[in-house]
Short mmCIF file of C-alpha atoms in Angstrom, two decimals:
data_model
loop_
_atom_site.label_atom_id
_atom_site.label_comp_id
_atom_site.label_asym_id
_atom_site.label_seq_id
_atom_site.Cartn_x
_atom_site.Cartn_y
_atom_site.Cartn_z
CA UNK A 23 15.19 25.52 -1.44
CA UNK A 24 17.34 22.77 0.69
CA UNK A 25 16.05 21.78 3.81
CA UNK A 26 17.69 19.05 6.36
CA UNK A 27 15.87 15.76 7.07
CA UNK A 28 17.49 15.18 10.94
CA UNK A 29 16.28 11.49 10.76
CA UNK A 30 17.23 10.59 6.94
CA UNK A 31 20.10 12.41 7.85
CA UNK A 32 20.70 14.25 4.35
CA UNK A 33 19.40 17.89 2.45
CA UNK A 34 16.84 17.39 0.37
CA UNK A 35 15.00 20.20 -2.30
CA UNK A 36 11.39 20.97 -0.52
CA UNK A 37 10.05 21.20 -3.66
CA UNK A 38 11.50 18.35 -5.44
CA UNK A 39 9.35 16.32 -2.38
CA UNK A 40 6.35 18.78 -2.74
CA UNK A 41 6.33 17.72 -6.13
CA UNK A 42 6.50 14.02 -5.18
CA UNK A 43 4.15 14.14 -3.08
CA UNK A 44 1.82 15.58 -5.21
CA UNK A 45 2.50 13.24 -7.78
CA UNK A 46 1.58 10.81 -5.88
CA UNK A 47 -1.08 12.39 -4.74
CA UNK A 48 -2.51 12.91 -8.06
CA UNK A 49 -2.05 8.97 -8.84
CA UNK A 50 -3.43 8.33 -5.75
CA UNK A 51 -6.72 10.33 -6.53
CA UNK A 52 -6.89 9.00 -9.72
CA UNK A 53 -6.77 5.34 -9.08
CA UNK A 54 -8.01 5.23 -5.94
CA UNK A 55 -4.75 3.39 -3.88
CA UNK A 56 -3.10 4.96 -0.97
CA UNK A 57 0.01 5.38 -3.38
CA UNK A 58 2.58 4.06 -0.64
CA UNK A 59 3.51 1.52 -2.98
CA UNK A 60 4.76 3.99 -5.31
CA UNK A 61 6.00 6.85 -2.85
CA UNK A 62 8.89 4.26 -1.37
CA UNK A 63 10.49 3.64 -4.18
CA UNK A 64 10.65 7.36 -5.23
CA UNK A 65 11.92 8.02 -2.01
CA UNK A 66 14.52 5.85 -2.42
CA UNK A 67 15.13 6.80 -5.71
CA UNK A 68 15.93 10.15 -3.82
CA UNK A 69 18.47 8.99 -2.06
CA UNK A 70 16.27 8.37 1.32
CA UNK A 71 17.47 5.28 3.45
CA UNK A 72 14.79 2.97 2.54
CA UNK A 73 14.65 1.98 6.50
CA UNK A 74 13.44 5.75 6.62
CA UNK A 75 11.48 5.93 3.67
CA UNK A 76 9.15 3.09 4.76
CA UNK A 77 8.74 4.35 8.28
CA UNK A 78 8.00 7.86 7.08
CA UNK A 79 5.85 7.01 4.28
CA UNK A 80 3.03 5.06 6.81
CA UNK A 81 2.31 9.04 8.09
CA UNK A 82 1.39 9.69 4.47
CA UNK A 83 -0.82 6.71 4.10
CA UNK A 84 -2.52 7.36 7.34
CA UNK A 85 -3.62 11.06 6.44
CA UNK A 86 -4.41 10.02 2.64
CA UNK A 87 -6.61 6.73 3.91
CA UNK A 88 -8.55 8.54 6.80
CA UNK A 89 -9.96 11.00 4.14
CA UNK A 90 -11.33 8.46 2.18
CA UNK A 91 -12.63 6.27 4.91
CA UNK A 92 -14.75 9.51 6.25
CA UNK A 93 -16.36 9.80 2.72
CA UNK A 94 -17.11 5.93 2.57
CA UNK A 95 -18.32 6.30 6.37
CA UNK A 96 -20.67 8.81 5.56
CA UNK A 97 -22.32 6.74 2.42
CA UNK A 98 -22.11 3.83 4.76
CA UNK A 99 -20.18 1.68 2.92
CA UNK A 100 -18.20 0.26 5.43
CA UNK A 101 -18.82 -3.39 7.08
CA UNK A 102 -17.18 -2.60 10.51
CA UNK A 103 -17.50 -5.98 11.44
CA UNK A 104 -14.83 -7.50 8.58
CA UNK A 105 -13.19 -4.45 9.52
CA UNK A 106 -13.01 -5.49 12.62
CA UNK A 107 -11.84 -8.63 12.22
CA UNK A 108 -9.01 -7.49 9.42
CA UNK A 109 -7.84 -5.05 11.76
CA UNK A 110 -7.38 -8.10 14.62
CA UNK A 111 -4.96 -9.21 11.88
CA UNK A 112 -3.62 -6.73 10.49
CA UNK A 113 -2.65 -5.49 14.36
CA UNK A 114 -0.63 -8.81 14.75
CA UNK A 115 0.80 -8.73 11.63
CA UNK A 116 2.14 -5.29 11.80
CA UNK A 117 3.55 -6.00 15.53
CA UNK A 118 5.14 -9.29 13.67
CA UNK A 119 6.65 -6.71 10.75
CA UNK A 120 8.35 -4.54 13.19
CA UNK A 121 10.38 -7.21 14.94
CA UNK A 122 11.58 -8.58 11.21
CA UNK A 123 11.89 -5.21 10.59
CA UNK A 124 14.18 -4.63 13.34
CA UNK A 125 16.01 -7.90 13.23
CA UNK A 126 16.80 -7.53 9.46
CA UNK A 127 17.82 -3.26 10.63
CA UNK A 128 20.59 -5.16 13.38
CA UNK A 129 22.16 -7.60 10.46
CA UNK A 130 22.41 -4.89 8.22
CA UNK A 131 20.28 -6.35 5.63
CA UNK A 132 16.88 -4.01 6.13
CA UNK A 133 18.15 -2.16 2.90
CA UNK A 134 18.41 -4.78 0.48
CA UNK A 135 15.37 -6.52 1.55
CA UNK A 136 12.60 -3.65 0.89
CA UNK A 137 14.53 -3.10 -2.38
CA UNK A 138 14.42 -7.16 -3.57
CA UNK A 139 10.08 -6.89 -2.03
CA UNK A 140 9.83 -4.15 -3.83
CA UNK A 141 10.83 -5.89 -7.09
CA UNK A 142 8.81 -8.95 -6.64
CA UNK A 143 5.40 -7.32 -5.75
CA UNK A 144 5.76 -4.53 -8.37
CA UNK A 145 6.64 -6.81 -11.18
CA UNK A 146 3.98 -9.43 -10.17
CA UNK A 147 1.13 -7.06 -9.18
CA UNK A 148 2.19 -4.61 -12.47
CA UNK A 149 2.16 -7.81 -14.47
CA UNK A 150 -1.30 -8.83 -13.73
CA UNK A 151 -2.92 -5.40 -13.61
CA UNK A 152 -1.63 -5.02 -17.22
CA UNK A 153 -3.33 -8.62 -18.00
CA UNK A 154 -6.60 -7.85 -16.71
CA UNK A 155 -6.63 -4.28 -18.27
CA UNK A 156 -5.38 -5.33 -21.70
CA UNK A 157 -8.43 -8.49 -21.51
CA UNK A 158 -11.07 -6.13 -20.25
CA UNK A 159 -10.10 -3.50 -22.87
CA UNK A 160 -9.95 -6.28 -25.92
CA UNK A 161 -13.57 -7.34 -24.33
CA UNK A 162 -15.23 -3.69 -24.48
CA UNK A 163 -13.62 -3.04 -27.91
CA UNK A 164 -15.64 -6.50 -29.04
CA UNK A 165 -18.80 -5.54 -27.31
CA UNK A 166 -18.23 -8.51 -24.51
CA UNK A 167 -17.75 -6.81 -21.32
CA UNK A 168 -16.24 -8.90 -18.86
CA UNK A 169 -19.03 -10.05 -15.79
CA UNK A 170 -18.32 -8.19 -12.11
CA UNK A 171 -18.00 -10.37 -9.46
CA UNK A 172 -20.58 -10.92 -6.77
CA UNK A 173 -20.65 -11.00 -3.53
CA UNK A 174 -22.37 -14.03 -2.26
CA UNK A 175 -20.99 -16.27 -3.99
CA UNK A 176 -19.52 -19.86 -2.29
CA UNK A 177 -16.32 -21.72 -2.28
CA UNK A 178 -13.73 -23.32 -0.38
CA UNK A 179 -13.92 -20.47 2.46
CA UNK A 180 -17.48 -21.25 3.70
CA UNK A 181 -16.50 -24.63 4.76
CA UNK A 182 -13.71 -23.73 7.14
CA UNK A 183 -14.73 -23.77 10.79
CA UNK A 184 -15.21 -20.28 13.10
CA UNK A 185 -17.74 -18.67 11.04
CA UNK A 186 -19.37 -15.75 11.59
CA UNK A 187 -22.31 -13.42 10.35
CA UNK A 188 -21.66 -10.32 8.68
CA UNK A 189 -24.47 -8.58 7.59
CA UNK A 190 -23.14 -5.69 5.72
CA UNK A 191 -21.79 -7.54 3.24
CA UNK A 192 -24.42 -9.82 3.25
CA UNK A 193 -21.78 -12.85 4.22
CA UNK A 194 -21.88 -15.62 6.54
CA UNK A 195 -17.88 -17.63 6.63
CA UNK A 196 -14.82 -18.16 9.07
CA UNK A 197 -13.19 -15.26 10.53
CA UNK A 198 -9.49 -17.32 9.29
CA UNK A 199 -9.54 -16.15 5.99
CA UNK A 200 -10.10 -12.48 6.56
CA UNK A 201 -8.05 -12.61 9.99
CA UNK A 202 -5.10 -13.90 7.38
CA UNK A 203 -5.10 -11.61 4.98
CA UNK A 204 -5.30 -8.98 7.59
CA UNK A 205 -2.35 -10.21 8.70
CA UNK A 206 -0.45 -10.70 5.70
CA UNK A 207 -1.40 -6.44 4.91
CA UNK A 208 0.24 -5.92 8.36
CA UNK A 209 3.63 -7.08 7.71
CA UNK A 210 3.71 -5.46 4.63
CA UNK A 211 2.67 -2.13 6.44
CA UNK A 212 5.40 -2.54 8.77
CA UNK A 213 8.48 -4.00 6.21
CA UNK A 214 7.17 -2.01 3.54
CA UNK A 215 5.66 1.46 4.19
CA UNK A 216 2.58 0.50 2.63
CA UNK A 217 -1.29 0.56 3.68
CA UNK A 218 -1.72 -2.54 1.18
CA UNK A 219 -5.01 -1.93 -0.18
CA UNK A 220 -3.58 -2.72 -3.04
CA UNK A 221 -3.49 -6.27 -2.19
CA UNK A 222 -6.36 -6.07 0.19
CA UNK A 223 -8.94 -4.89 -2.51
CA UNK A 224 -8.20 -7.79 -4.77
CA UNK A 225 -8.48 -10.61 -1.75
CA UNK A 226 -11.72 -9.17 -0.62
CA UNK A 227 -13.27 -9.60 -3.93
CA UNK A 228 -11.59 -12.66 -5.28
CA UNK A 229 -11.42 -14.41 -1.91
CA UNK A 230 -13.78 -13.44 0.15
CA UNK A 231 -16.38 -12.86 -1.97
CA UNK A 232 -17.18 -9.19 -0.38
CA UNK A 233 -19.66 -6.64 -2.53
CA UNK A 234 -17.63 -3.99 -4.59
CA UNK A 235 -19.42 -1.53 -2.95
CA UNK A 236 -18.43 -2.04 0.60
CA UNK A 237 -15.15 -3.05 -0.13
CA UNK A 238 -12.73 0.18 -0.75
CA UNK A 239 -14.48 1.67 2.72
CA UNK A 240 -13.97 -1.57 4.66
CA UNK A 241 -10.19 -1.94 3.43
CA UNK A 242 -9.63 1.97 4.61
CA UNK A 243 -10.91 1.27 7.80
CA UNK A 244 -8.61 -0.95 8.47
CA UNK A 245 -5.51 0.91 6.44
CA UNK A 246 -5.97 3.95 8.72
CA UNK A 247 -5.69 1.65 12.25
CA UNK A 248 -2.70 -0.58 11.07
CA UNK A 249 -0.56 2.06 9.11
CA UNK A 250 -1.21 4.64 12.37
CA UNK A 251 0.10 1.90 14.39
CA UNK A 252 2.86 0.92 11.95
CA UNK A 253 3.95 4.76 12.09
CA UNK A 254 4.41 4.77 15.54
CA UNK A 255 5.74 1.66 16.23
CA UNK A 256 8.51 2.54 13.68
CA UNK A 257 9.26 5.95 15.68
CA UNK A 258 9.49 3.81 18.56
CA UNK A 259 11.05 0.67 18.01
CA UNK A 260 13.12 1.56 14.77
CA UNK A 261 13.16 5.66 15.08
CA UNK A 262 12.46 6.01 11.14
CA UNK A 263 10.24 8.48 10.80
CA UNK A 264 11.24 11.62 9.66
CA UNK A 265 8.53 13.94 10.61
CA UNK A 266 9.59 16.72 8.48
CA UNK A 267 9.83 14.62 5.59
CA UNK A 268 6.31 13.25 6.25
CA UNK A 269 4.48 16.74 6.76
CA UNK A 270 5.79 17.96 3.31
CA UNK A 271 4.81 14.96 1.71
CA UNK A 272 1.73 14.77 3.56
CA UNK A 273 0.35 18.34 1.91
CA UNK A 274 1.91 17.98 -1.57
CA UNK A 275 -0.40 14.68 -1.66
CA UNK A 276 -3.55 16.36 -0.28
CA UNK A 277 -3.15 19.36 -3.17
CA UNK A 278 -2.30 16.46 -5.60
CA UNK A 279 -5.19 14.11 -4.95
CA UNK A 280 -7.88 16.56 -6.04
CA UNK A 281 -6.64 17.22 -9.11
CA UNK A 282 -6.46 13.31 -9.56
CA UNK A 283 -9.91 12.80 -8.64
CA UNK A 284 -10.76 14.91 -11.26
CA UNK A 285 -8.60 13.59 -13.92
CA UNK A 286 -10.08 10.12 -13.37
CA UNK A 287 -13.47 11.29 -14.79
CA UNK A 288 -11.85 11.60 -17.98
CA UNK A 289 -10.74 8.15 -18.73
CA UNK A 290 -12.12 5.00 -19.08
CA UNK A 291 -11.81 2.53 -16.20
CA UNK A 292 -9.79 -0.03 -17.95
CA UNK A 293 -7.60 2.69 -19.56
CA UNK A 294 -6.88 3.70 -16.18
CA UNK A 295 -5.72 0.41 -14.56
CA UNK A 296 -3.55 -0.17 -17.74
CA UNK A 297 -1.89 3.23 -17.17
CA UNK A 298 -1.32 2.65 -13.51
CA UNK A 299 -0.12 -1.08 -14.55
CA UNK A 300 2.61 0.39 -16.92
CA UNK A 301 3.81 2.95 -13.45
CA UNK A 302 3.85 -0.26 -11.37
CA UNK A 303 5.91 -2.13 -14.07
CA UNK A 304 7.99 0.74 -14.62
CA UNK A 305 9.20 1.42 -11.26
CA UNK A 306 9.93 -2.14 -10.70
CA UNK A 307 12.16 -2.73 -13.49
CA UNK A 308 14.01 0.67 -12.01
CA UNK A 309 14.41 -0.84 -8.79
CA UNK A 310 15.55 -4.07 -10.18
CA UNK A 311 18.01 -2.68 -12.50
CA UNK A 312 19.65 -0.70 -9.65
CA UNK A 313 20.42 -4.05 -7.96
CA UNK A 314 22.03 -5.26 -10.57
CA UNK A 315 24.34 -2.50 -11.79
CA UNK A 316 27.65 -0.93 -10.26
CA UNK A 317 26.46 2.04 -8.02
CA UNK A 318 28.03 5.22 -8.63
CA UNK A 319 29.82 5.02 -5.29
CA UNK A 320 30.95 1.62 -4.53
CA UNK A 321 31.68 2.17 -0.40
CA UNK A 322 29.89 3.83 1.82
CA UNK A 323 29.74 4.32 5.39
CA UNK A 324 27.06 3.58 7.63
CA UNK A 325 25.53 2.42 11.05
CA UNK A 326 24.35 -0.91 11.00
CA UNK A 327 22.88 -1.05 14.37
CA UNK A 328 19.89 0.65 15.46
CA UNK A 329 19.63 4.39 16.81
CA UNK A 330 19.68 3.95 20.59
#
């Protein structure tokens, strides 16, 4: 069943991206990530301009992240404060992703540089998820489980100036650190389609020293603001988003997720982050190795400058 994507400008099979989405969905479900990080590259493994695929796939983080920052609201495990405070961030950085964005769209370079990102923060994140996974599974098989870390804890953050109380997560530091790394999320919202919780999760706990358990809420509380405003900023600015595209994506990932939720009871934590590690690793070797071999079709033609 073909259907027309006006803004991707090609026919795609509904349920080839039904099936994508769910997919996704499922992974998402399972590991607990908004899954933009692996949606992209699929997409452009589909053919989709990755100028569109990154615009479009910010709807599908939005609708994915806003159902799991409900369920975290209502447990109250979400320090609105830090939220707060990311989201400050996380609003500038986004702002300063769309005007790269846009810049690197005018040069004619936009496609090339979410494709080289991609590479680098798939390989590197894949590469250390499979570390960790592989120690904390050779620890549990020798009956030394690896300590969690704790909130609380001090380093070099609590003696940078600008601090500030936040009781939820039982902290008292500078708003620069988590301002930063809200920024840092923002831009790669806006140049790469992503909500970044995936690099989010790990800064709150290594860096700022945040409790586990209000950490996932926090970091969807401030996914659902910055990706929303990503989204339409990209419509705007950059008119990538390809409504139609998102909407099918958007329910094969809600059917998806609850199947992954379920799935995720069945394995062990550490199994888990090893098998997502290997997808990560996977898809970045993909993406690499299409940058480095003769395409199929060796011209093409195309607008370079923005859609007026």
């Amino acid at each position: 069943m073909q259907i027309y994507l006006p803004i991707a400008e090609l026919p795609v099979n509904v349920l080839v991206i039904l099936a994508m989405g769910a997919a996704v969905g499922f992974l998402s479900g399972m590991f607990g990530v908004g899954g933009g990080f692996l949606m992209t590259p699929l997409l452009i493994f589909l053919g989709i301009p990755p100028g569109v695929a990154v615009g479009t796939q910010a709807t599908q983080v939005v609708a994915s992240s806003v159902t799991g920052a409900l369920a975290h609201w209502k447990r109250g495990s979400i320090d609105f404060k830090m939220g707060t405070v990311l989201l400050a961030g996380g609003v500038a950085g986004s702002i300063s992703g769309i005007f790269v964005f846009r810049l690197l769209t005018q040069i004619g370079q936009i496609d090339l540089t979410i494709s080289l990102v991609y590479v680098v923060f798939l390989t590197i994140i894949g590469a250390l998820m499979m570390t960790e996974s592989l120690r904390a599974m050779r620890a549990a098989a020798k009956g030394t489980p690896i300590p969690a870390s704790r909130g609380g804890q001090h380093s070099w953050i609590h003696g940078l100036p600008f601090k500030m109380r936040f009781r939820r997560s039982k902290l008292y530091i500078s708003v620069i650190p988590p301002a930063l790394v809200g920024f840092f999320v923002g831009m790669l919202s806006a140049i790469m389609g992503v909500g970044g919780g995936f690099i989010m999760v790990p800064a709150m706990i290594y860096l700022l020293r945040m409790p586990t358990s209000v950490v996932i809420g926090t970091s969807l509380f401030q996914i659902v603001f910055v990706t929303a405003l990503t989204g339409v900023m990209h419509s705007v600015e950059n008119q990538t988003v390809d409504m139609m595209l998102g909407l099918i994506l958007v329910i094969g990932g809600v059917v998806g997720a609850q199947y992954g939720v379920r799935a995720a009871t069945r394995l062990r934590g550490e199994h888990l982050r090893a098998l997502l590690a290997a997808i990560v690793l996977l898809m970045g070797l993909r993406l690499g190795w299409d940058l480095v071999t003769t395409p199929p079709d060796l011209y093409s033609i195309s607008d370079v400058a923005p859609h007026s």
